[in-house]
Coordinates of C-alpha atoms and ligand atoms in Angstrom, one line a residue:
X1 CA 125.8 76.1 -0.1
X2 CA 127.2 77.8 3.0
X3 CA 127.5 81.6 2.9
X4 CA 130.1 81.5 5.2
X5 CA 132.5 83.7 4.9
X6 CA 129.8 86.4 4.4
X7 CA 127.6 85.2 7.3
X8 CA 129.0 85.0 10.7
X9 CA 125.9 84.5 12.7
X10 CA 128.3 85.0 15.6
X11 CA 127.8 88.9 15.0
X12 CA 124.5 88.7 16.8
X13 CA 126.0 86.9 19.5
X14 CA 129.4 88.6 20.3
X15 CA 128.0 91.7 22.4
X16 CA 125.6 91.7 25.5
X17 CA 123.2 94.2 24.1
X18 CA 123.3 92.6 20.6
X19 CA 122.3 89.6 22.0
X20 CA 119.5 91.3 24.1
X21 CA 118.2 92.9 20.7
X22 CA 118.5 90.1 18.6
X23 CA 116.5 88.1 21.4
X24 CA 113.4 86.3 19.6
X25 CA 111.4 85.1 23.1
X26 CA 111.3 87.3 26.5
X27 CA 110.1 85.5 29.4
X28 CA 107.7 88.1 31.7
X29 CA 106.2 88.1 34.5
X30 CA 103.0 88.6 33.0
X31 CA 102.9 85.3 31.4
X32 CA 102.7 83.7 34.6
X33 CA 100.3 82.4 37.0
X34 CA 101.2 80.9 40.7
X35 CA 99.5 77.6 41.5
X36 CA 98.4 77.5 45.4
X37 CA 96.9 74.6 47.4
X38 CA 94.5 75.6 50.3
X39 CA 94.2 73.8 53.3
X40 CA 91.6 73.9 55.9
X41 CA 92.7 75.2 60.1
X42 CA 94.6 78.0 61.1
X43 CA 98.0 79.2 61.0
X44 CA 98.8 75.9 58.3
X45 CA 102.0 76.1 56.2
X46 CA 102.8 72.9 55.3
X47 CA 105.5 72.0 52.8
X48 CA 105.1 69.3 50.3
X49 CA 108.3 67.5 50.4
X50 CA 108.8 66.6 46.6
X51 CA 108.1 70.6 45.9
X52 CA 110.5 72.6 47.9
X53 CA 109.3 76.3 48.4
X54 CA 105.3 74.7 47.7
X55 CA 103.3 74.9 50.6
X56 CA 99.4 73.7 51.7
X57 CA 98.1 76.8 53.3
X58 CA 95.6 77.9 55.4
X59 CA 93.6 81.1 54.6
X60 CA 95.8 83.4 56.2
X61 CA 98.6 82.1 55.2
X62 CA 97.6 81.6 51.7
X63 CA 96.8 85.8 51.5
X64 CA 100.2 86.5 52.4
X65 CA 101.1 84.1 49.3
X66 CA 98.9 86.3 47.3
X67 CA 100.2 88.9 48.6
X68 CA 103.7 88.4 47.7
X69 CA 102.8 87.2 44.2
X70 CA 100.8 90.5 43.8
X71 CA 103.8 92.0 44.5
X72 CA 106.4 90.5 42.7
X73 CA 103.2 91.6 39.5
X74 CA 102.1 87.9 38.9
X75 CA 98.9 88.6 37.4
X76 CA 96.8 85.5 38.2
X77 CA 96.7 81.9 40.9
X78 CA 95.2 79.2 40.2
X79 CA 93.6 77.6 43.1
X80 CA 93.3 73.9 44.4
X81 CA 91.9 72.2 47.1
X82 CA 92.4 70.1 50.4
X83 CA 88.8 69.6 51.8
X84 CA 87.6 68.7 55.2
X85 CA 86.3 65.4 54.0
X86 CA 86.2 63.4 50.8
X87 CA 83.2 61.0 49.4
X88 CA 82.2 59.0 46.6
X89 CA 80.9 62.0 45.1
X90 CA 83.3 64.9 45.9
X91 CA 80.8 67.2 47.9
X92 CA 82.8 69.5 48.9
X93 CA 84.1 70.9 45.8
X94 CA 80.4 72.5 44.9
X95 CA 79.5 73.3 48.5
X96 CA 79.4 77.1 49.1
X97 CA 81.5 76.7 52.5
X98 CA 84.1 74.1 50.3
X99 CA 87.7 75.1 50.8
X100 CA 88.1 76.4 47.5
X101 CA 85.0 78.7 47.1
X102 CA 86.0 79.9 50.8
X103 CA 89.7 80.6 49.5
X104 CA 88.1 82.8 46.4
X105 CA 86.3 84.8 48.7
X106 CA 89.1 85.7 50.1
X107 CA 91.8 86.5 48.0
X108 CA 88.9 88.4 45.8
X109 CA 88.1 90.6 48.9
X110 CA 92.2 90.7 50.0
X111 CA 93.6 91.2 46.6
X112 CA 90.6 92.2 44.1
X113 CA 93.5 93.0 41.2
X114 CA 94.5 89.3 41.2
X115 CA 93.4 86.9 38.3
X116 CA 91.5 84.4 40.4
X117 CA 91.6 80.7 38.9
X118 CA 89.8 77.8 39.8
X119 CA 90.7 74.1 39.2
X120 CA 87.5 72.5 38.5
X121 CA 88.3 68.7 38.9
X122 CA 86.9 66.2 41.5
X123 CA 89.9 64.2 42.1
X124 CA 91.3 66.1 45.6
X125 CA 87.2 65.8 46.8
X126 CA 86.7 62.0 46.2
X127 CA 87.0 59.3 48.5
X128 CA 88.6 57.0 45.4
X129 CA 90.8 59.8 44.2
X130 CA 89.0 59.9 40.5
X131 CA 87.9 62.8 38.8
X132 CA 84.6 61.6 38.1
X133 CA 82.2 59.7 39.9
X134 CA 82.4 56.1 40.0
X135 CA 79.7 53.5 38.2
X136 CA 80.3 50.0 37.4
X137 CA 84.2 50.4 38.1
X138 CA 84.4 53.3 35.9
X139 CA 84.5 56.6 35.7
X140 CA 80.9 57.9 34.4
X141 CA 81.5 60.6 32.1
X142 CA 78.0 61.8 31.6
X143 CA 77.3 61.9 35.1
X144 CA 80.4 63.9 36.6
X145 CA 79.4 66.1 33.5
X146 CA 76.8 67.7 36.2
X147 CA 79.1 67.7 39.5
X148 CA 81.7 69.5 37.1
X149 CA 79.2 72.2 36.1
X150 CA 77.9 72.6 39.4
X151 CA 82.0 72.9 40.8
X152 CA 81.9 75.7 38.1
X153 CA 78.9 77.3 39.2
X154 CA 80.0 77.7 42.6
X155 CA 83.1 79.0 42.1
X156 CA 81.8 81.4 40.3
X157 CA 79.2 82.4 42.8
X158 CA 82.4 82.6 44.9
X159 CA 83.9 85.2 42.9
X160 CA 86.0 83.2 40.3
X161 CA 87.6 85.1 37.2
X162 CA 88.3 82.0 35.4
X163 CA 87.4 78.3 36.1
X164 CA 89.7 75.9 34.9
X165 CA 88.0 72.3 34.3
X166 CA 91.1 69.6 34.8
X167 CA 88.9 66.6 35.0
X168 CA 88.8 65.4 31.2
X169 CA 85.5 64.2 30.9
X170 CA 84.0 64.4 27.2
X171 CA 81.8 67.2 27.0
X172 CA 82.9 69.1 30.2
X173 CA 83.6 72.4 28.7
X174 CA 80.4 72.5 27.0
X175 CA 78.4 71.5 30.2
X176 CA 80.4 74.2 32.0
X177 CA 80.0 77.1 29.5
X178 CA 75.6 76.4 29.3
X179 CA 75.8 76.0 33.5
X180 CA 77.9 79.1 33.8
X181 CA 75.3 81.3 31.4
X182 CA 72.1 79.8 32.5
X183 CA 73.2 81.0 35.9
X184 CA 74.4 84.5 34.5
X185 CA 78.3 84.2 34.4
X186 CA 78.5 84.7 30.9
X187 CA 81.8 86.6 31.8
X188 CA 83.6 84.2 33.3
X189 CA 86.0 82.7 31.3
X190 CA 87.0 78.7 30.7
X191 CA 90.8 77.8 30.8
X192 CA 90.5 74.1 29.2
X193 CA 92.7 71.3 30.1
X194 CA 92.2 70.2 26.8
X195 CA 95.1 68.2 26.2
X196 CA 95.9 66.5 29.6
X197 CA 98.1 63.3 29.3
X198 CA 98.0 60.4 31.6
X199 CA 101.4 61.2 33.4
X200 CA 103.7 59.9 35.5
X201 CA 105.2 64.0 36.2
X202 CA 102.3 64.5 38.3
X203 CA 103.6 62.4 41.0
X204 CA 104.3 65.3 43.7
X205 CA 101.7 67.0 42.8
X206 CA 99.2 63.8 43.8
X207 CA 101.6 64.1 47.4
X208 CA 100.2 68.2 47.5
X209 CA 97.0 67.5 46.7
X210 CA 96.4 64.1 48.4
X211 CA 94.5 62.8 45.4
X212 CA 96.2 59.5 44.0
X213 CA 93.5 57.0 42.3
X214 CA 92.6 54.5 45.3
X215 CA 92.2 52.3 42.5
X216 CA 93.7 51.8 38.9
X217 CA 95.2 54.8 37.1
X218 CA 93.4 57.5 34.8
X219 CA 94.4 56.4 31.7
X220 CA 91.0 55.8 30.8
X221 CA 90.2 59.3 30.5
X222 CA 93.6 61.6 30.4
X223 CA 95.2 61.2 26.8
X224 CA 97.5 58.7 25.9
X225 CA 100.9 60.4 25.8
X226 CA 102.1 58.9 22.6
X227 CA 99.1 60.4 20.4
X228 CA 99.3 64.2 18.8
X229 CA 96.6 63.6 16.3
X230 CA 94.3 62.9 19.5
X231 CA 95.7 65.6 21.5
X232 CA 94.5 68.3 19.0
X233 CA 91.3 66.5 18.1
X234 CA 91.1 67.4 21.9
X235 CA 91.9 70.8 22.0
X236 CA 89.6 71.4 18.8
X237 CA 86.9 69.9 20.3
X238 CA 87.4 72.0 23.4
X239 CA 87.4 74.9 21.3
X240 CA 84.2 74.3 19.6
X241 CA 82.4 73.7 23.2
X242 CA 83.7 77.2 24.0
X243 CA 86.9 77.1 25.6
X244 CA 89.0 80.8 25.9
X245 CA 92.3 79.7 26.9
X246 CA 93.7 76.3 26.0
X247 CA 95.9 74.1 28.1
X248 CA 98.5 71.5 27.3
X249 CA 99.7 69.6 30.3
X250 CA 102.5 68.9 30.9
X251 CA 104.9 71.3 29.4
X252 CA 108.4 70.0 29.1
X253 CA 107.8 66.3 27.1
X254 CA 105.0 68.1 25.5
X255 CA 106.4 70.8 23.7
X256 CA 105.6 69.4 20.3
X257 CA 102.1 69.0 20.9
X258 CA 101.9 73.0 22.1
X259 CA 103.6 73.9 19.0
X260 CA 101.3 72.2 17.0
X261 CA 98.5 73.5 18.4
X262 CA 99.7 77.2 18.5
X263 CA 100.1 76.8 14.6
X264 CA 96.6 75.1 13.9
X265 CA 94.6 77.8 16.6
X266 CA 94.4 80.7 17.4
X267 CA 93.2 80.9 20.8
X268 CA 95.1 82.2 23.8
X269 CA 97.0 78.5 24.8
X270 CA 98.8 78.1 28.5
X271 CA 101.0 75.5 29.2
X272 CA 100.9 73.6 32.6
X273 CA 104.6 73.2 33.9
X274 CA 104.0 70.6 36.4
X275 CA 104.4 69.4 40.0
X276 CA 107.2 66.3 38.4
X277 CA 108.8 69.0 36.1
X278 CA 109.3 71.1 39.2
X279 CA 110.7 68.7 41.6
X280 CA 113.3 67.2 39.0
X281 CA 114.7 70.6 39.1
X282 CA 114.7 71.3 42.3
X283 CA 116.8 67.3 43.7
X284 CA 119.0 68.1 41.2
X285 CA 119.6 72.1 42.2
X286 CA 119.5 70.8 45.8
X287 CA 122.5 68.2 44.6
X288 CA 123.8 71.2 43.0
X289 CA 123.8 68.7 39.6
X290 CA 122.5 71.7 37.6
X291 CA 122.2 75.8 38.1
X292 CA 118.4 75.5 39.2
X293 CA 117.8 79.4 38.4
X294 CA 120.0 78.9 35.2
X295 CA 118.0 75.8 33.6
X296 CA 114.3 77.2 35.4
X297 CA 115.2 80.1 33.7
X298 CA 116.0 77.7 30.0
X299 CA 112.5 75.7 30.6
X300 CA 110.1 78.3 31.1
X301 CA 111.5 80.1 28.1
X302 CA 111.5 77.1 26.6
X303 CA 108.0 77.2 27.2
X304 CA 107.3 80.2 25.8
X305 CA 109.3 79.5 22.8
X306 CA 107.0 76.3 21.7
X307 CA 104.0 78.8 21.8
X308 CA 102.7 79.2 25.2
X309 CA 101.4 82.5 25.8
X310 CA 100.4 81.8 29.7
X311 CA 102.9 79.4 31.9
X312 CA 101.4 78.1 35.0
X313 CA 104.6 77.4 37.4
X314 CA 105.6 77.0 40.7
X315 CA 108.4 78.7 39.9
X316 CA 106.4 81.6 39.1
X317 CA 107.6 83.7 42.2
X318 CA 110.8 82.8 42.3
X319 CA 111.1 83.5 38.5
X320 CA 109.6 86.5 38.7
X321 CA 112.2 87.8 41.2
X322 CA 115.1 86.7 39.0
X323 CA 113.3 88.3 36.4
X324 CA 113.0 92.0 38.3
X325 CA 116.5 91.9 39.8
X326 CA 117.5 91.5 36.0
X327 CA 115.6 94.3 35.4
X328 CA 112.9 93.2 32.8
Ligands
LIG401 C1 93.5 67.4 38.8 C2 94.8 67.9 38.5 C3 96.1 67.2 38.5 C4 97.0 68.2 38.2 C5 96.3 69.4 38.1 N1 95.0 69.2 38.2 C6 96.5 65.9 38.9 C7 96.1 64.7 38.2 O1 95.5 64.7 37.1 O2 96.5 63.6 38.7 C8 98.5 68.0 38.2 C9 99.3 69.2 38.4 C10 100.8 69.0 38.7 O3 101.3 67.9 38.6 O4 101.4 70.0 39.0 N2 93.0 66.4 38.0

């Protein structure tokens, strides 16, 4: 039976500052963190051209980046890496001298206030593009289980707040967590991919990170995209290994699965708006189809909304100035 006469729900919406009290979800700049892709060389700012405004950067160039994201009060980057060389089995990303653990040092010496994030995945360090080692044609869980933990390890010795294991191998959080305490970096913290799908929106970021499977696809380890059920048994699993923070990935055809999760857990849970989810905004800003600051604005609070409590975005700078010249 409608109340209507006696409910007009258009009396929270009439005036400005109504609107702005009745307001259920407030996008801030704290719920952000900036990914950034370092590069090897000097002087390198390279952009990716399916992610306008996204750059491969060189260590200087990636401390100015820091820089301004400090500045616009980002509070945390999470870091991937181009290295000099790929193999078979990724060496790079658990040498001390690998680009990433270099780009830690770094940004912890340059800009000690900033939340420093590791992406611990093999995939941008392998010859074959996989995030695991290879064995019979397939990816070997149990075996990457150790290259993952020793990734973690080092970026930890690097200075690492938080490591952020991507690669979706069973049992990788728990491998991570015993590696990081045996070697006494019981205060680092795990940010869990735990429900990763197998999807087609990271496109670009494959371009930015030069890590496209040389062979097949990964939908033999990330989670099939049609499955919830799976996707929390996932995240629960994660959880019980020792996760802190909780990821779903991506964001926008994935909202259900975040809201689920934020009702059944109670853990901190981010939400991984991604390379594809960025560059469909940006053609069609560029084609001036849509308002890009109007509907970036719409999806991260979108974001939000659905129950993330931590957004990782590459709009995160740009959004953050909208958000300060608005005066939040
Ligand atoms: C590494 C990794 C990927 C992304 C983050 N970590 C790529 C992949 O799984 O292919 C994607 C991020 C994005 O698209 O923005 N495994």
């Amino acid at each position: 039976m409608s109340q209507f006469p006696k409910l007009r729900m258009r009396r929270l919406r009439e005036h400005p500052a109504m609107r702005r009290m009745a307001q259920e979800t407030r996008l801030s700049v704290s719920d952000f963190i900036y990914p950034l892709f370092a590069t090897h060389g000097r002087d390198v700012k390279k952009e990716i051209a399916p992610m306008p405004g996204i750059y491969q950067l060189s260590l200087g160039k990636l401390i100015h980046e820091v820089d301004e994201a400090a500045q616009l009060g980002i509070p945390g980057v999470l870091l991937f890496g181009l290295p000099a060389k790929k193999d078979p089995m990724g060496t790079e990303a658990y040498e001390s001298t690998g680009i990433i653990q270099e780009a830690i040092r770094i940004i912890k010496r340059a800009a000690p206030e900033m939340l420093v994030i590791g992406d611990v995945c093999l995939c941008e360090y392998t010859d074959h593009g996989h995030c695991g080692v290879i064995a019979n044609d397939k990816v070997d869980n149990d075996r990457t289980l150790d290259l993952l933990a020793k990734m973690a390890v080092c970026q930890a010795d690097a200075g690492a707040d938080v490591v952020a294991p991507s690669a979706m191998m069973d049992g990788q959080v728990g491998a991570i967590r015993a590696a990081l305490d045996a070697k006494g970096h019981t205060g680092v913290a795990i940010m869990a991919y735990a429900a990763k799908f197998a999807s087609g929106f990271y496109g670009p970021f494959r371009v930015a990170a030069d890590s496209a499977p040389q062979f097949g696809d990964r939908r033999g380890y990330q989670a099939d995209p049609s499955s919830i059920r799976q996707a929390l048994r996932e995240i629960e699993q994660d959880i019980e290994e020792g996760a802190d923070i909780v990821l779903v990935k991506p964001a926008l055809a994935y909202l259900d699965v975040l809201a689920a999760a934020r009702q059944r857990f109670g853990h901190p849970m981010a939400a991984y708006n991604v390379s594809g989810e960025y560059s469909m905004v940006k053609a069609a800003a560029e084609n001036e189809w849509i308002d890009g600051r109007r509907v970036t604005m719409e999806i991260l609070t979108a974001i939000k909304r659905s129950g993330a409590d931590i957004i990782i975005t590459y709009h995160a700078k740009e959004a953050a100035a909208w958000l300060r010249d608005n005066g939040h």
